[in-house]
Tab-separated table of C-alpha atoms in Angstrom:
chain	number	residue	atom	x	y	z
A	1383	MET	CA	-40.830	-171.903	71.777
A	1384	ASP	CA	-43.738	-169.439	71.517
A	1385	ASP	CA	-41.330	-166.833	70.141
A	1386	ASN	CA	-40.836	-168.943	67.026
A	1387	GLN	CA	-41.906	-167.126	63.858
A	1388	PHE	CA	-43.727	-170.233	62.624
A	1389	SER	CA	-46.059	-170.289	65.603
A	1390	LYS	CA	-47.642	-166.885	64.877
A	1391	PRO	CA	-49.014	-166.946	61.311
A	1392	VAL	CA	-52.450	-165.795	62.486
A	1393	LYS	CA	-51.024	-162.477	63.654
A	1394	LYS	CA	-49.379	-161.944	60.260
A	1395	GLY	CA	-52.656	-162.833	58.549
A	1396	ASN	CA	-54.541	-160.355	60.703
A	1397	ILE	CA	-52.052	-157.585	59.959
A	1398	LEU	CA	-52.162	-158.290	56.234
A	1399	SER	CA	-55.944	-158.442	56.340
A	1400	VAL	CA	-56.198	-155.104	58.159
A	1401	ILE	CA	-53.848	-153.476	55.646
A	1402	CYS	CA	-55.976	-154.774	52.752
A	1403	TRP	CA	-59.173	-153.535	54.438
A	1404	ILE	CA	-57.669	-150.067	54.954
A	1405	LEU	CA	-56.535	-149.933	51.340
A	1406	ALA	CA	-59.990	-151.094	50.186
A	1407	ALA	CA	-61.658	-148.354	52.250
A	1408	PHE	CA	-59.295	-145.745	50.795
A	1409	LEU	CA	-60.043	-146.975	47.264
A	1410	LEU	CA	-63.804	-146.903	47.908
A	1411	ILE	CA	-63.630	-143.326	49.188
A	1412	THR	CA	-61.572	-142.362	46.139
A	1413	ALA	CA	-64.084	-144.069	43.837
A	1414	ILE	CA	-67.045	-142.223	45.388
A	1415	VAL	CA	-65.289	-138.851	45.184
A	1416	SER	CA	-64.292	-139.577	41.591
A	1417	LEU	CA	-67.850	-140.636	40.722
A	1418	ALA	CA	-69.252	-137.416	42.174
A	1419	ALA	CA	-66.699	-135.297	40.286
A	1420	CYS	CA	-67.399	-137.146	37.029
A	1421	HIS	CA	-71.158	-136.748	37.447
A	1422	GLN	CA	-70.742	-133.043	38.199
A	1423	ASN	CA	-68.515	-132.624	35.117
A	1424	ILE	CA	-71.046	-134.330	32.845
A	1425	SER	CA	-73.919	-132.289	34.342
A	1426	ARG	CA	-72.076	-129.018	33.650
A	1427	GLN	CA	-71.377	-130.046	30.074
A	1428	LEU	CA	-75.057	-130.879	29.554
A	1429	GLU	CA	-76.063	-127.495	31.045
A	1430	GLN	CA	-73.827	-125.771	28.510
A	1431	GLY	CA	-75.786	-127.353	25.685
A	1432	VAL	CA	-73.809	-130.447	24.747
A	1433	PRO	CA	-76.364	-132.945	23.388
A	1434	VAL	CA	-76.637	-136.377	24.948
A	1435	GLN	CA	-77.671	-138.018	21.698
A	1436	GLY	CA	-74.541	-139.116	19.865
A	1437	ASN	CA	-72.363	-138.653	22.947
A	1438	GLU	CA	-73.496	-141.719	24.874
A	1439	LEU	CA	-70.188	-143.499	24.318
A	1440	ALA	CA	-68.221	-140.455	25.480
A	1441	ILE	CA	-70.310	-140.233	28.655
A	1442	VAL	CA	-69.868	-143.938	29.437
A	1443	ASN	CA	-66.148	-143.595	28.710
A	1444	LEU	CA	-65.872	-140.748	31.230
A	1445	TYR	CA	-67.450	-142.897	33.935
A	1446	LEU	CA	-65.281	-145.897	33.058
A	1447	THR	CA	-62.010	-143.984	33.031
A	1448	SER	CA	-62.681	-141.951	36.157
A	1449	CYS	CA	-64.117	-144.245	38.815
A	1450	VAL	CA	-64.792	-147.843	37.776
A	1451	GLN	CA	-61.171	-148.955	38.197
A	1452	TYR	CA	-61.245	-147.756	41.826
A	1453	PHE	CA	-64.323	-149.877	42.523
A	1454	ALA	CA	-62.644	-152.891	40.891
A	1455	LEU	CA	-59.435	-152.441	42.892
A	1456	ALA	CA	-61.427	-152.032	46.103
A	1457	GLY	CA	-63.204	-155.300	45.351
A	1458	ALA	CA	-59.845	-156.975	44.739
A	1459	MET	CA	-58.523	-155.670	48.074
A	1460	ILE	CA	-61.610	-156.968	49.897
A	1461	PHE	CA	-61.042	-160.375	48.315
A	1462	CYS	CA	-57.345	-160.294	49.308
A	1463	ALA	CA	-58.245	-159.358	52.881
A	1464	SER	CA	-60.588	-162.285	53.278
A	1465	ALA	CA	-58.232	-164.676	51.460
A	1466	ALA	CA	-55.273	-163.646	53.642
A	1467	ARG	CA	-57.187	-164.489	56.793
A	1468	LYS	CA	-58.305	-167.846	55.443
A	1469	VAL	CA	-54.854	-168.820	54.186
A	1470	MET	CA	-53.109	-167.858	57.405
A	1471	ALA	CA	-55.766	-169.635	59.477
A	1472	PHE	CA	-55.252	-172.746	57.359
A	1473	LYS	CA	-51.525	-172.667	58.078
A	1474	THR	CA	-52.147	-172.657	61.819
A	1475	ASP	CA	-54.296	-175.792	61.645
A	1476	VAL	CA	-51.458	-177.845	60.168
A	1477	PRO	CA	-48.861	-178.578	62.860
A	1478	GLU	CA	-45.286	-178.777	61.728
A	1479	GLN	CA	-44.104	-182.330	62.297
A	1480	VAL	CA	-40.648	-183.798	62.241
A	1481	THR	CA	-40.678	-187.385	61.098
A	1482	PRO	CA	-38.259	-189.890	62.648
A	1483	TYR	CA	-36.518	-190.669	59.374
A	1484	MET	CA	-35.361	-187.073	59.142
A	1485	LEU	CA	-33.405	-187.423	62.355
A	1486	SER	CA	-31.916	-190.904	61.944
A	1487	GLU	CA	-28.477	-191.683	60.620
A	1488	PRO	CA	-27.972	-193.174	57.151
A	1489	ALA	CA	-28.945	-196.827	56.970
A	1490	GLU	CA	-26.245	-199.444	56.686
A	1491	ALA	CA	-26.289	-202.328	54.218
A	1492	VAL	CA	-28.350	-205.240	55.542
A	1493	ASP	CA	-26.171	-208.037	54.140
A	1494	PRO	CA	-22.525	-207.726	55.291
A	1495	GLY	CA	-21.435	-209.981	52.412
A	1496	PHE	CA	-23.047	-207.729	49.798
A	1497	THR	CA	-20.681	-206.782	47.031
A	1498	GLU	CA	-21.466	-204.763	43.986
A	1499	GLU	CA	-21.188	-206.649	40.748
A	1500	VAL	CA	-18.674	-205.064	38.411
A	1501	GLU	CA	-19.210	-205.447	34.691
A	1502	THR	CA	-16.233	-206.346	32.595
A	1503	GLU	CA	-15.600	-204.868	29.205
A	1504	GLU	CA	-16.750	-207.107	26.459
A	1505	ASP	CA	-15.512	-207.374	22.954
A	1506	ASP	CA	-17.570	-206.440	19.919
A	1507	SER	CA	-18.996	-209.944	19.599
A	1508	ASP	CA	-22.351	-208.685	20.845
A	1509	TRP	CA	-22.763	-206.568	17.715
A	1510	GLU	CA	-22.158	-209.366	15.218
A	1511	GLY	CA	-25.775	-210.401	14.901
A	1512	TRP	CA	-27.084	-206.877	14.432
A	1513	GLY	CA	-26.027	-206.490	10.812
A	1514	PHE	CA	-23.186	-204.058	11.379
A	1515	LYS	CA	-20.272	-204.738	9.132
A	1516	GLU	CA	-16.828	-203.334	9.505
A	1517	GLN	CA	-15.479	-201.639	6.462
A	1518	GLU	CA	-12.240	-203.086	5.251
A	1519	LYS	CA	-9.572	-200.907	3.733
């Protein structure tokens, strides 16, 4: 019964966690390389005589569009890696139980003389006191 797929959620959690950690590391490396390239680009532009005053928003925009999203995605992958381990560890703590009522046959009626009461059709006398009047032709 150890070969059952439900008995090994920790292994799946570890694999998913490792994949998220690898992806986070790749994103962090990409973010650092992108940050260095962006800084080098801005430094070259400043060396060429582009003034900083009045271009602050453009400089911040270059940093935001080039590397910040990689840092944010790396943070998200780190969170997913830790959450995957915790969720899969939580699933292993809860044993799968089969309750007895799932395995038993349908219950029979307790009273052998039990019969279902059948309603008979009634005439429209019930509606007389409600104020409905039939239209005569």
